[in-house]
Coordinates of C-alpha atoms (C1' of nucleotides) in Angstrom, one line a residue:
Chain A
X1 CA 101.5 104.0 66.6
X2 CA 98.0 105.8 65.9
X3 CA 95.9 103.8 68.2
X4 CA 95.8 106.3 71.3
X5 CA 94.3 103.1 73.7
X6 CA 94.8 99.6 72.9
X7 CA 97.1 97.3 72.5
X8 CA 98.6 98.1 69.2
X9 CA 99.7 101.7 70.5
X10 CA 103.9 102.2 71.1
X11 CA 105.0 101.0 74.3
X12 CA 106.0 104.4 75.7
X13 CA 102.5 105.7 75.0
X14 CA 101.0 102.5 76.5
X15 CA 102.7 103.5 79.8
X16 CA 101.4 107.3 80.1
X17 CA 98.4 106.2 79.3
X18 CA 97.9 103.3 81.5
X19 CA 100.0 105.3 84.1
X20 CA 97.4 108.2 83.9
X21 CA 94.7 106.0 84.8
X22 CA 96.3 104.1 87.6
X23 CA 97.3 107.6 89.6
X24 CA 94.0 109.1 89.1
X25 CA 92.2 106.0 90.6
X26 CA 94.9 104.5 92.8
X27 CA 96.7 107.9 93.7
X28 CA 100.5 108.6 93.0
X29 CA 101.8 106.5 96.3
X30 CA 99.5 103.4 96.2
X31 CA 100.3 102.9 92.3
X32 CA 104.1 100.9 91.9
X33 CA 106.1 100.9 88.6
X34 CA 105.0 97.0 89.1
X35 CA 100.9 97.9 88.4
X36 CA 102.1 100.2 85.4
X37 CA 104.2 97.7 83.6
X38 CA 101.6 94.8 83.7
X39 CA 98.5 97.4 82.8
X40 CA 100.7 98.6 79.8
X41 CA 101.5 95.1 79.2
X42 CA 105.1 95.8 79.3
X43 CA 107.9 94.2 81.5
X44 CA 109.0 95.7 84.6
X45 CA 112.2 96.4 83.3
X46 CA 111.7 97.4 80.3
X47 CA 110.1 100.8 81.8
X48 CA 113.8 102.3 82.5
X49 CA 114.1 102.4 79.0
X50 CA 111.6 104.7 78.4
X51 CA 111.6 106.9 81.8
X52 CA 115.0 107.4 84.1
X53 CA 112.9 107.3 86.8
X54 CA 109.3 107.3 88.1
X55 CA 109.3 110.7 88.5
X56 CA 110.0 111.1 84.7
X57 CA 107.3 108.9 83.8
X58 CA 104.8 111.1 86.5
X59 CA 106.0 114.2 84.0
X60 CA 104.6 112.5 81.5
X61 CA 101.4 112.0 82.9
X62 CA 101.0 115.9 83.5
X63 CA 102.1 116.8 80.3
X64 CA 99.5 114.4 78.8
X65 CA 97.0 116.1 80.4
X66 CA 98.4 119.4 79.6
X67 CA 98.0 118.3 76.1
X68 CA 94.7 117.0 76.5
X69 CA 93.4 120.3 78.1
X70 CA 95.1 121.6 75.4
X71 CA 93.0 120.2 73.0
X72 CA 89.6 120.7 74.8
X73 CA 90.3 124.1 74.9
X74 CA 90.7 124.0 71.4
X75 CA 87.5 122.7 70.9
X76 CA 85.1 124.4 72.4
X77 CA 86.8 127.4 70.7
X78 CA 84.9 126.2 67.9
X79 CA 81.9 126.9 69.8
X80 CA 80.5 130.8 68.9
X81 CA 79.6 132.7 71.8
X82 CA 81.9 133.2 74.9
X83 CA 78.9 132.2 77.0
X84 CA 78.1 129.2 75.6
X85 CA 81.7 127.9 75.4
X86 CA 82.3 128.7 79.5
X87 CA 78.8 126.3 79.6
X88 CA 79.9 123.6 77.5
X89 CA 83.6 124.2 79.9
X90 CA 81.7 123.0 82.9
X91 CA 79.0 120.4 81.3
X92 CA 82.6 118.6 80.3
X93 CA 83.1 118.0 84.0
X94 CA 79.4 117.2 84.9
X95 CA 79.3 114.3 82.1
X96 CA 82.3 113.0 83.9
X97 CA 80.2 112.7 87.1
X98 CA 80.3 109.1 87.6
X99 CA 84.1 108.7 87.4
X100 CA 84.6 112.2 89.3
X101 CA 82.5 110.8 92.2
X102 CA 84.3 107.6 92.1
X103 CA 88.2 109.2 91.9
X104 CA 87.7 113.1 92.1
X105 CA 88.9 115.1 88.8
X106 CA 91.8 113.9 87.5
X107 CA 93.7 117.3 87.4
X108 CA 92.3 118.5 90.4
X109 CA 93.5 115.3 92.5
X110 CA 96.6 114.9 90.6
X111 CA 97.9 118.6 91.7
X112 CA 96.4 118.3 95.1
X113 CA 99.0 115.3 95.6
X114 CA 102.0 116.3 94.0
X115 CA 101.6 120.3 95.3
X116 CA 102.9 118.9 98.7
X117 CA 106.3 117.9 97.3
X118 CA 108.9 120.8 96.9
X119 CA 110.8 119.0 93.5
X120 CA 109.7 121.2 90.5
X121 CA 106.6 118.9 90.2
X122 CA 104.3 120.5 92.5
X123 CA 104.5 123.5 90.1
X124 CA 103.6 121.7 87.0
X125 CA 101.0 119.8 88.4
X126 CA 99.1 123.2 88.7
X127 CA 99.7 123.5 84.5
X128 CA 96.5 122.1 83.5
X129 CA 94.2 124.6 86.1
X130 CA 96.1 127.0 84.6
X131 CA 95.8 126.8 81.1
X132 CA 92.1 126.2 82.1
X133 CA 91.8 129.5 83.6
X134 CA 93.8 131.2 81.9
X135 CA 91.6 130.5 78.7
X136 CA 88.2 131.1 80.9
X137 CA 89.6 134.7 81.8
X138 CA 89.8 135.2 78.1
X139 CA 86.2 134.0 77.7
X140 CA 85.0 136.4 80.7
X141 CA 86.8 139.0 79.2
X142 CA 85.0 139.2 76.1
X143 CA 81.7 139.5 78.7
X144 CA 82.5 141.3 81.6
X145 CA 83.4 144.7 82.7
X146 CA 84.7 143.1 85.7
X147 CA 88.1 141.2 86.4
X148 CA 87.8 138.5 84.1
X149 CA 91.0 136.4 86.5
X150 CA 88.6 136.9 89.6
X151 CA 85.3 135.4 87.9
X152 CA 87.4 132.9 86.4
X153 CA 88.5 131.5 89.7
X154 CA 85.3 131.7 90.8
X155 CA 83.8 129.9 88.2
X156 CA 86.9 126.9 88.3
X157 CA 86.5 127.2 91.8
X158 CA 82.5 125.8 91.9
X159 CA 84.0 123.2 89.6
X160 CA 86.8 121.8 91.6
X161 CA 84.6 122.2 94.8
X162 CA 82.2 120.0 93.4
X163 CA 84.4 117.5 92.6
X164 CA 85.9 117.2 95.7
X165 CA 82.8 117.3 97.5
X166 CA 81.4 114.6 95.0
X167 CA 84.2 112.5 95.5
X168 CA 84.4 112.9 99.3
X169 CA 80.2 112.3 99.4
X170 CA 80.2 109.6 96.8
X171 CA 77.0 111.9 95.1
X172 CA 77.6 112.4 91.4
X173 CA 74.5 114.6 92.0
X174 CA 76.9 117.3 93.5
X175 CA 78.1 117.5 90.2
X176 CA 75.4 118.5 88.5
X177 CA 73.5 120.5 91.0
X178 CA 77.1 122.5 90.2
X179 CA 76.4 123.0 86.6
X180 CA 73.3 124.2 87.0
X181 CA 74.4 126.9 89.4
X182 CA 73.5 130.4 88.3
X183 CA 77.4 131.0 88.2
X184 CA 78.5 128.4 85.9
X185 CA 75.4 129.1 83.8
X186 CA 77.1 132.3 83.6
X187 CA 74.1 134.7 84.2
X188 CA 76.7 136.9 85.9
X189 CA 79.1 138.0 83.3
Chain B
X1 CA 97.7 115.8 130.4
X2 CA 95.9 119.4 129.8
X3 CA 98.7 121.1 127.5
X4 CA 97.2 120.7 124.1
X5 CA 100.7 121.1 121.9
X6 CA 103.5 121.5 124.0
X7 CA 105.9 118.7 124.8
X8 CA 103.8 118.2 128.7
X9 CA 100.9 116.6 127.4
X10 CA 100.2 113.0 127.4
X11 CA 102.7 110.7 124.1
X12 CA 99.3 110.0 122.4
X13 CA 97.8 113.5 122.3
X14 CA 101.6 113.8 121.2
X15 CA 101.1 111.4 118.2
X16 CA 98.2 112.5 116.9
X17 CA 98.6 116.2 117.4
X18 CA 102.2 115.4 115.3
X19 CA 100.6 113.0 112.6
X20 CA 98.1 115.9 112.4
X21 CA 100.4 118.5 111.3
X22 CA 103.1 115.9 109.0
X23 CA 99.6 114.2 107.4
X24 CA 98.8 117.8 106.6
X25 CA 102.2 119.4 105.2
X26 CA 103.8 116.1 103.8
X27 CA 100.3 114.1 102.9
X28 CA 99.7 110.5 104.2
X29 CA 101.8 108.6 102.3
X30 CA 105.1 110.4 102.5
X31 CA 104.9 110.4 106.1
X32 CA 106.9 108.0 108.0
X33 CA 105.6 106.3 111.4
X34 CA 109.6 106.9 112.0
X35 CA 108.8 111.2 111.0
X36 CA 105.5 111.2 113.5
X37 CA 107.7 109.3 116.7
X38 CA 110.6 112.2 116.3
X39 CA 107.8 114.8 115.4
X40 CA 106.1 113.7 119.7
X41 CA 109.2 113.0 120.9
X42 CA 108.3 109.3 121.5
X43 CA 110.7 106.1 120.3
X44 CA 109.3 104.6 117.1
X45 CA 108.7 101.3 118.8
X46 CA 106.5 102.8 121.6
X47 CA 103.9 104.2 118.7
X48 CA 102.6 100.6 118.9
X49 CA 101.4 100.6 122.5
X50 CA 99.2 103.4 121.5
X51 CA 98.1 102.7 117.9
X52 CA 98.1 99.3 116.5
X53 CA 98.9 99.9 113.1
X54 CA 99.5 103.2 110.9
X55 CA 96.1 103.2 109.5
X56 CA 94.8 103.5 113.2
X57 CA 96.6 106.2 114.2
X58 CA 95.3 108.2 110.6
X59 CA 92.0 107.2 112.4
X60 CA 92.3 108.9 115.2
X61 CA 94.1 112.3 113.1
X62 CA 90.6 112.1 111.3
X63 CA 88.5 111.7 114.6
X64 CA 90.6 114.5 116.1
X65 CA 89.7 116.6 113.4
X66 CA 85.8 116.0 113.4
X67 CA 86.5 117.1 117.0
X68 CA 88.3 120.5 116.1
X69 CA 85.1 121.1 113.6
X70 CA 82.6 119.9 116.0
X71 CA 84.4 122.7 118.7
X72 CA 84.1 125.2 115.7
X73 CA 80.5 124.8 115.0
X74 CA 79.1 125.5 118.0
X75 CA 81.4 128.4 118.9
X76 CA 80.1 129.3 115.5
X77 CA 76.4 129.0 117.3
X78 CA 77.1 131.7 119.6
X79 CA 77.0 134.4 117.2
X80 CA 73.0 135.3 116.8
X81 CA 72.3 135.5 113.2
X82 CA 72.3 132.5 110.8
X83 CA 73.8 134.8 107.9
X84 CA 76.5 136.0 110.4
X85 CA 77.9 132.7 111.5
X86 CA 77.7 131.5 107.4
X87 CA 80.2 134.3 106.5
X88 CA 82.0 133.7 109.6
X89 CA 82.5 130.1 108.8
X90 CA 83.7 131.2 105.5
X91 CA 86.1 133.8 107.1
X92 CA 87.8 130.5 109.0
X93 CA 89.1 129.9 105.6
X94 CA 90.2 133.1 104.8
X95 CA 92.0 133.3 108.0
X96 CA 94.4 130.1 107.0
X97 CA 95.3 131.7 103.8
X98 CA 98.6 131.7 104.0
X99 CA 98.6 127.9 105.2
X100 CA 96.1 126.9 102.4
X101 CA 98.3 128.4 100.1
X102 CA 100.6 126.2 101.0
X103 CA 99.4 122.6 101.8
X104 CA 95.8 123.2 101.1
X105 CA 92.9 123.0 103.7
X106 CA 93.4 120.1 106.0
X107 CA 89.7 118.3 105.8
X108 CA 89.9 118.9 102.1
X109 CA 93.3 117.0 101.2
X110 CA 92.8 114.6 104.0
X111 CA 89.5 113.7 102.4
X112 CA 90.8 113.8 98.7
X113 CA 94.1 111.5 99.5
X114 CA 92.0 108.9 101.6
X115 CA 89.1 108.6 99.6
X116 CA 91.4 106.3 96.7
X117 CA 90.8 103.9 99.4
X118 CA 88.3 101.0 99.8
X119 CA 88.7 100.5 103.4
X120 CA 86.5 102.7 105.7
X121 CA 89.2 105.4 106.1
X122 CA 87.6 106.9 102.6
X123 CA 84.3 107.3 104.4
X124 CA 85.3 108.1 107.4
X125 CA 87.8 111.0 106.1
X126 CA 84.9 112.9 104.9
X127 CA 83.3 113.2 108.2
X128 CA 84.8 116.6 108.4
X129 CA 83.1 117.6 105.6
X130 CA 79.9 116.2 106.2
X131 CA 79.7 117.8 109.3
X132 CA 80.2 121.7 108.1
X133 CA 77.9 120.4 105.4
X134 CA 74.8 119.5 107.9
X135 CA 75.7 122.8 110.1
X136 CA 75.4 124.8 107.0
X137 CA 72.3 123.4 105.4
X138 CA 70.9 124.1 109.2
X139 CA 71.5 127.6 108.7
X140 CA 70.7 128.4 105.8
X141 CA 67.1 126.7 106.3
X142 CA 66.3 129.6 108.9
X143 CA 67.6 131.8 105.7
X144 CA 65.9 130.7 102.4
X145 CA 63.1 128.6 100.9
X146 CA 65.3 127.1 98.7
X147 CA 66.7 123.7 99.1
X148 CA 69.2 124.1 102.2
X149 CA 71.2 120.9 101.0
X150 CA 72.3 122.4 97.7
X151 CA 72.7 125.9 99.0
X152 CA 75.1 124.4 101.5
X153 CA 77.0 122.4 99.3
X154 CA 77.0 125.5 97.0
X155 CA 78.8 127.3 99.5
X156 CA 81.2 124.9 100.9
X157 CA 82.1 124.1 97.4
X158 CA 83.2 127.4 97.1
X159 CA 85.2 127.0 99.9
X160 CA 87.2 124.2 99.0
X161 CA 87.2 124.9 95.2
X162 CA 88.7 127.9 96.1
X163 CA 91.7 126.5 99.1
X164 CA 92.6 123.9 96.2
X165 CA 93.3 127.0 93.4
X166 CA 94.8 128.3 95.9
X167 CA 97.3 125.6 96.9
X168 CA 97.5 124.9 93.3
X169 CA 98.8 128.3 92.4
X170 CA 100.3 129.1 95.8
X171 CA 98.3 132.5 95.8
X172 CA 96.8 133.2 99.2
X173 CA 94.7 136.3 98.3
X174 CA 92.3 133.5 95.9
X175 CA 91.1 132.3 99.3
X176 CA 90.2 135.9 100.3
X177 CA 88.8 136.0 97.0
X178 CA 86.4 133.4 97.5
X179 CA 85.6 134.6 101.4
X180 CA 84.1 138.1 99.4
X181 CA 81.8 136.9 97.3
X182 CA 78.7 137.3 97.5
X183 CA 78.0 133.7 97.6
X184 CA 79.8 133.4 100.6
X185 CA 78.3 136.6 101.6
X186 CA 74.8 134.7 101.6
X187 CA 73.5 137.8 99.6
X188 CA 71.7 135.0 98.2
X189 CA 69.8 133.2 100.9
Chain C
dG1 C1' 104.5 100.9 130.3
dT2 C1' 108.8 101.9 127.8
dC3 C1' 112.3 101.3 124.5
dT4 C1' 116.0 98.8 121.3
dA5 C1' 116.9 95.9 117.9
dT6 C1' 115.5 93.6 114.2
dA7 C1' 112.5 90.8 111.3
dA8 C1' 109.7 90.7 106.9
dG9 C1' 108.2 92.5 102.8
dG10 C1' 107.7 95.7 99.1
dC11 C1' 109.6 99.2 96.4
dG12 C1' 112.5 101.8 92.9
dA13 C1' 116.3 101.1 90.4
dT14 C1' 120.2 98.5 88.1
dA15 C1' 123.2 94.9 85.8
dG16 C1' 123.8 92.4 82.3
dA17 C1' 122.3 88.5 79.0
dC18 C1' 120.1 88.4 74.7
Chain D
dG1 C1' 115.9 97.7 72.0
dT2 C1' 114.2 94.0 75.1
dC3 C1' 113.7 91.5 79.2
dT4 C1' 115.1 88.6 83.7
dA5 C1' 117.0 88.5 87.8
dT6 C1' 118.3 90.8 91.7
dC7 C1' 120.3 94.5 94.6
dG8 C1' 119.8 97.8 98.3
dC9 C1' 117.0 100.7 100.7
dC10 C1' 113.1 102.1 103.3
dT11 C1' 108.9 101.1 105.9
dT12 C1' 105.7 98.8 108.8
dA13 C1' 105.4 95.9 112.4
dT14 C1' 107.1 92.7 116.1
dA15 C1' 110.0 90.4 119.7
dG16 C1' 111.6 90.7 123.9
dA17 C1' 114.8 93.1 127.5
dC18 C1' 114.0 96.4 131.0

DNA sequence: GTCTATAAGGCGATAGAC
DNA sequence: GTCTATCGCCTTATAGAC
């Protein structure tokens, strides 16, 4: 029940989890209730008892992340100055280079795939970027005379951009070269 | 043979100019073979004497589009000052707004969705992007004595950052956003 | 070259024993 | 609550008449 990644964690948990990895490095299509089951160690049938549907079970995914996000945000709350927390916002995603350049972000791709479906799932996909810049306009705020929304979609924009761009060149370079912009360094605000 | 959409040109320009649009609006894998025949007009059966398999006729979708950029680029080239045909690259985007807003730009998701694969269609979906990557970096060398490479990918970035908030949120104004900064502006180079 | 009919396989989902 | 067996559908791909 406590242990958030092995073995020992609830079944239910096992399958978001295990879930959350599979779409991010497989994609939503390509992964099959089959693959999640046996990474979750978990029978195939035995899934239905904990999700209606694979749909369900892709809500829970999103709203993992959300809570994750959630909790990052949280953190680097702690952090003092406005600045330095938008920094430490973008070195989260340049220490995730490696993966990123493997798989893209994880939110990034996630909502990218579900935001062509028209079921209310496309919508929440977007949650996580969201919360993310909803919280960085608050940051900006603090900093700027200017419209703290615009620079934070600026800012999330270089982020996302560099994912993709990372993914799609296979350089986790791009990801760094990113964080190091001017802009994420926030010399602007 | 010459019309480039209508129902007169030739069943493969057909196919891929209708696997093209679905790959685009419905994403790779909730588009049928069945949903591209009735798209062109063509019986499902007679996609095969054209395309040998699905991931063939994604092929030529992808080649079609490193066509359409190559097309761009040098019309692009016609305008006489490197900083001129930068912002007017970046005003392509803005000009597809309301589509972005939507489905999100059509290199970019192309290249995200294919890229979970370890067949060549990963590579080969980033051509696109490579491409307006190169172009840019050539530009921007006449412009600056900073490094081209990171400029470019600072810009593009930007670019496709910017179409995936804006997919993500539905908001077509973030991609005019992005189109007036002064990143895209080169105010930088 | 064109098209119909269908084969072959994989998937989400369910039934029902335990 | 758990798990096995399987159904029914959809999809890619092919066989073969025209």
């Amino acid at each position: 029940m406590t242990d958030s990644q092995g073995a020992l964690a609830g079944k239910r948990e096992r399958l978001v989890d295990g879930a959350s990895k599979l779409l991010h490095h497989n994609g939503v299509a390509a992964t099959t209730l089959a693959d999640i089951a046996q990474a979750a160690d978990v029978p195939l049938g035995n899934v239905y008892y904990y999700f209606k549907s694979k749909d369900e079970l892709i809500r829970a995914v999103v709203a993992e992340h959300i809570e994750q996000v959630d909790t990052m945000l949280n953190t680097l709350d702690a952090i003092p100055a406005p600045a330095d927390r938008l920094k430490a916002l973008v070195r989260r995603w340049d220490h995730m280079r490696e993966v990123i350049a493997r798989y893209g972000c994880p939110f990034g791709t996630l909502a990218c795939e579900l935001d062509r479906r028209s079921d209310g799932l496309d919508l929440e996909a977007a949650g996580p970027i969201r919360l993310i810049l909803d919280w960085s306009a608050a940051q900006i705020q603090h900093l700027s005379s200017a419209d703290p929304h615009e620079l934070a979609i600026t800012l999330f924009a270089a982020v996302q951009g560099g994912a993709l761009l990372a993914n799609a060149l296979r350089d986790p370079d791009i990801m760094s070269g990113i964080a190091d912009l001017p802009t994420a360094q926030s010399a602007w605000f």
